[in-house]
mmCIF file with all atom_site columns, C-alpha atoms in Angstrom:
data_model
loop_
_atom_site.group_PDB
_atom_site.id
_atom_site.type_symbol
_atom_site.label_atom_id
_atom_site.label_alt_id
_atom_site.label_comp_id
_atom_site.label_asym_id
_atom_site.label_entity_id
_atom_site.label_seq_id
_atom_site.pdbx_PDB_ins_code
_atom_site.Cartn_x
_atom_site.Cartn_y
_atom_site.Cartn_z
_atom_site.occupancy
_atom_site.B_iso_or_equiv
_atom_site.pdbx_formal_charge
_atom_site.auth_seq_id
_atom_site.auth_comp_id
_atom_site.auth_asym_id
_atom_site.auth_atom_id
_atom_site.pdbx_PDB_model_num
ATOM 1  C CA . MET Q 1 1  ? 308.859 50.717 77.890 1.00 49.00 ? 1  MET Q CA 1
ATOM 2  C CA . ARG Q 1 2  ? 309.806 53.897 76.102 1.00 52.00 ? 2  ARG Q CA 1
ATOM 3  C CA . ILE Q 1 3  ? 307.835 54.049 72.926 1.00 58.00 ? 3  ILE Q CA 1
ATOM 4  C CA . ASN Q 1 4  ? 304.624 53.598 75.164 1.00 74.00 ? 4  ASN Q CA 1
ATOM 5  C CA . LEU Q 1 5  ? 305.910 56.055 77.870 1.00 85.00 ? 5  LEU Q CA 1
ATOM 6  C CA . ARG Q 1 6  ? 306.897 58.488 75.338 1.00 87.00 ? 6  ARG Q CA 1
ATOM 7  C CA . GLN Q 1 7  ? 302.957 58.057 73.973 1.00 86.00 ? 7  GLN Q CA 1
ATOM 8  C CA . ARG Q 1 8  ? 301.533 58.344 77.150 1.00 89.00 ? 8  ARG Q CA 1
ATOM 9  C CA . ARG Q 1 9  ? 303.136 60.930 78.037 1.00 91.00 ? 9  ARG Q CA 1
ATOM 10 C CA . ILE Q 1 10 ? 302.009 63.233 75.575 1.00 93.00 ? 10 ILE Q CA 1
ATOM 11 C CA . ALA Q 1 11 ? 298.368 61.953 75.710 1.00 92.00 ? 11 ALA Q CA 1
ATOM 12 C CA . LYS Q 1 12 ? 298.591 63.194 79.351 1.00 93.00 ? 12 LYS Q CA 1
ATOM 13 C CA . GLY Q 1 13 ? 299.372 66.391 78.193 1.00 94.00 ? 13 GLY Q CA 1
ATOM 14 C CA . TYR Q 1 14 ? 303.006 66.661 79.612 1.00 94.00 ? 14 TYR Q CA 1
ATOM 15 C CA . THR Q 1 15 ? 304.612 67.509 75.965 1.00 92.00 ? 15 THR Q CA 1
ATOM 16 C CA . ASP Q 1 16 ? 307.160 69.812 78.494 1.00 88.00 ? 16 ASP Q CA 1
ATOM 17 C CA . VAL Q 1 17 ? 309.453 66.943 80.092 1.00 92.00 ? 17 VAL Q CA 1
ATOM 18 C CA . GLU Q 1 18 ? 310.448 69.334 82.753 1.00 94.00 ? 18 GLU Q CA 1
ATOM 19 C CA . LYS Q 1 19 ? 307.387 69.796 84.142 1.00 94.00 ? 19 LYS Q CA 1
ATOM 20 C CA . LEU Q 1 20 ? 306.474 65.681 84.403 1.00 94.00 ? 20 LEU Q CA 1
ATOM 21 C CA . SER Q 1 21 ? 309.865 65.061 85.826 1.00 95.00 ? 21 SER Q CA 1
ATOM 22 C CA . LYS Q 1 22 ? 309.807 67.898 88.897 1.00 95.00 ? 22 LYS Q CA 1
ATOM 23 C CA . LYS Q 1 23 ? 306.498 66.388 89.126 1.00 94.00 ? 23 LYS Q CA 1
ATOM 24 C CA . ILE Q 1 24 ? 308.052 62.957 89.734 1.00 94.00 ? 24 ILE Q CA 1
ATOM 25 C CA . GLY Q 1 25 ? 311.516 64.822 91.489 1.00 95.00 ? 25 GLY Q CA 1
ATOM 26 C CA . ILE Q 1 26 ? 313.922 63.164 88.872 1.00 96.00 ? 26 ILE Q CA 1
ATOM 27 C CA . SER Q 1 27 ? 315.452 65.812 86.335 1.00 96.00 ? 27 SER Q CA 1
ATOM 28 C CA . ALA Q 1 28 ? 314.288 65.764 82.797 1.00 96.00 ? 28 ALA Q CA 1
ATOM 29 C CA . SER Q 1 29 ? 317.724 64.520 81.336 1.00 96.00 ? 29 SER Q CA 1
ATOM 30 C CA . TYR Q 1 30 ? 317.535 60.902 83.719 1.00 94.00 ? 30 TYR Q CA 1
ATOM 31 C CA . TYR Q 1 31 ? 313.665 61.050 82.471 1.00 93.00 ? 31 TYR Q CA 1
ATOM 32 C CA . TYR Q 1 32 ? 314.849 61.775 78.781 1.00 91.00 ? 32 TYR Q CA 1
ATOM 33 C CA . LYS Q 1 33 ? 317.384 58.146 78.836 1.00 90.00 ? 33 LYS Q CA 1
ATOM 34 C CA . ILE Q 1 34 ? 314.405 56.271 80.652 1.00 88.00 ? 34 ILE Q CA 1
ATOM 35 C CA . GLU Q 1 35 ? 312.316 56.804 77.616 1.00 87.00 ? 35 GLU Q CA 1
ATOM 36 C CA . GLN Q 1 36 ? 315.144 55.772 75.705 1.00 84.00 ? 36 GLN Q CA 1
ATOM 37 C CA . GLY Q 1 37 ? 315.881 52.879 77.156 1.00 81.00 ? 37 GLY Q CA 1
ATOM 38 C CA . LYS Q 1 38 ? 318.998 53.855 78.317 1.00 86.00 ? 38 LYS Q CA 1
ATOM 39 C CA . ARG Q 1 39 ? 318.165 54.084 82.328 1.00 85.00 ? 39 ARG Q CA 1
ATOM 40 C CA . THR Q 1 40 ? 315.399 51.290 83.868 1.00 84.00 ? 40 THR Q CA 1
ATOM 41 C CA . PRO Q 1 41 ? 313.597 53.011 86.764 1.00 87.00 ? 41 PRO Q CA 1
ATOM 42 C CA . GLY Q 1 42 ? 313.653 51.174 89.691 1.00 86.00 ? 42 GLY Q CA 1
ATOM 43 C CA . ILE Q 1 43 ? 310.313 50.194 90.931 1.00 85.00 ? 43 ILE Q CA 1
ATOM 44 C CA . ILE Q 1 44 ? 309.546 53.023 92.957 1.00 89.00 ? 44 ILE Q CA 1
ATOM 45 C CA . LEU Q 1 45 ? 310.453 54.976 90.625 1.00 90.00 ? 45 LEU Q CA 1
ATOM 46 C CA . ALA Q 1 46 ? 308.552 53.074 87.747 1.00 88.00 ? 46 ALA Q CA 1
ATOM 47 C CA . LYS Q 1 47 ? 305.483 53.483 90.349 1.00 89.00 ? 47 LYS Q CA 1
ATOM 48 C CA . LYS Q 1 48 ? 305.586 57.157 90.345 1.00 93.00 ? 48 LYS Q CA 1
ATOM 49 C CA . ILE Q 1 49 ? 305.750 57.464 86.713 1.00 91.00 ? 49 ILE Q CA 1
ATOM 50 C CA . ALA Q 1 50 ? 303.044 54.856 85.939 1.00 90.00 ? 50 ALA Q CA 1
ATOM 51 C CA . ASP Q 1 51 ? 300.865 57.106 88.329 1.00 93.00 ? 51 ASP Q CA 1
ATOM 52 C CA . ILE Q 1 52 ? 301.131 60.501 87.146 1.00 94.00 ? 52 ILE Q CA 1
ATOM 53 C CA . LEU Q 1 53 ? 300.156 58.884 83.950 1.00 92.00 ? 53 LEU Q CA 1
ATOM 54 C CA . ASP Q 1 54 ? 297.026 56.585 84.881 1.00 92.00 ? 54 ASP Q CA 1
ATOM 55 C CA . GLN Q 1 55 ? 298.922 53.769 83.825 1.00 88.00 ? 55 GLN Q CA 1
ATOM 56 C CA . THR Q 1 56 ? 299.918 50.722 86.137 1.00 86.00 ? 56 THR Q CA 1
ATOM 57 C CA . VAL Q 1 57 ? 303.350 49.412 86.112 1.00 83.00 ? 57 VAL Q CA 1
ATOM 58 C CA . ASP Q 1 58 ? 302.212 46.792 84.035 1.00 80.00 ? 58 ASP Q CA 1
ATOM 59 C CA . GLU Q 1 59 ? 300.230 48.375 81.873 1.00 79.00 ? 59 GLU Q CA 1
ATOM 60 C CA . LEU Q 1 60 ? 303.559 49.883 80.423 1.00 77.00 ? 60 LEU Q CA 1
ATOM 61 C CA . ALA Q 1 61 ? 306.168 47.401 80.811 1.00 71.00 ? 61 ALA Q CA 1
ATOM 62 C CA . VAL Q 1 62 ? 303.618 45.211 79.566 1.00 50.00 ? 62 VAL Q CA 1
ATOM 63 C CA . ARG Q 1 63 ? 303.206 47.030 76.368 1.00 47.00 ? 63 ARG Q CA 1
ATOM 64 C CA . GLN Q 1 64 ? 306.675 48.289 75.492 1.00 47.00 ? 64 GLN Q CA 1
ATOM 65 C CA . CYS Q 1 65 ? 307.490 43.639 76.055 1.00 44.00 ? 65 CYS Q CA 1
ATOM 66 C CA . LEU Q 1 66 ? 304.626 43.152 73.204 1.00 41.00 ? 66 LEU Q CA 1
ATOM 67 C CA . THR Q 1 67 ? 306.677 45.849 70.727 1.00 46.00 ? 67 THR Q CA 1
ATOM 68 C CA . ILE Q 1 68 ? 309.535 44.192 71.303 1.00 48.00 ? 68 ILE Q CA 1
ATOM 69 C CA . VAL Q 1 69 ? 308.114 40.489 70.645 1.00 47.00 ? 69 VAL Q CA 1
ATOM 70 C CA . LYS Q 1 70 ? 306.604 42.067 67.515 1.00 52.00 ? 70 LYS Q CA 1
ATOM 71 C CA . TYR Q 1 71 ? 309.547 43.172 65.928 1.00 53.00 ? 71 TYR Q CA 1
ATOM 72 C CA . TYR Q 1 72 ? 311.608 40.079 66.532 1.00 55.00 ? 72 TYR Q CA 1
ATOM 73 C CA . PHE Q 1 73 ? 308.557 37.652 65.494 1.00 58.00 ? 73 PHE Q CA 1
ATOM 74 C CA . SER Q 1 74 ? 309.001 40.149 62.246 1.00 61.00 ? 74 SER Q CA 1
ATOM 75 C CA . PHE Q 1 75 ? 312.721 39.659 62.130 1.00 59.00 ? 75 PHE Q CA 1
ATOM 76 C CA . ALA Q 1 76 ? 312.391 35.895 62.286 1.00 60.00 ? 76 ALA Q CA 1
ATOM 77 C CA . ALA Q 1 77 ? 309.955 35.680 59.654 1.00 59.00 ? 77 ALA Q CA 1
ATOM 78 C CA . VAL Q 1 78 ? 312.150 37.984 57.588 1.00 59.00 ? 78 VAL Q CA 1
ATOM 79 C CA . LEU Q 1 79 ? 315.048 35.841 58.252 1.00 59.00 ? 79 LEU Q CA 1
ATOM 80 C CA . CYS Q 1 80 ? 313.577 32.222 57.883 1.00 62.00 ? 80 CYS Q CA 1
ATOM 81 C CA . LEU Q 1 81 ? 312.013 33.780 53.871 1.00 64.00 ? 81 LEU Q CA 1
ATOM 82 C CA . ILE Q 1 82 ? 316.091 35.241 53.570 1.00 71.00 ? 82 ILE Q CA 1
ATOM 83 C CA . LEU Q 1 83 ? 317.735 31.169 54.832 1.00 69.00 ? 83 LEU Q CA 1
ATOM 84 C CA . ASN Q 1 84 ? 314.797 29.606 52.519 1.00 67.00 ? 84 ASN Q CA 1
ATOM 85 C CA . GLN Q 1 85 ? 315.557 30.800 49.689 1.00 53.00 ? 85 GLN Q CA 1
#
């Protein structure tokens, strides 16, 4: 969620995390931890964030999952190349 979350936040004009976190009702520190992947929001908080960013929870989460899957496939491909040499 975090990569897409940061991109969406900036795209919506929330370059200042303080404003967004205040609107959501959490501290800026906690929001940063969500973006960094150090904290996982519950469904209610995730819905609030998604609503403010004009996204669905699925859109935010699925894009992150796809990024992770792409990374692992790339890693697996490199590992196969190394092992096959």
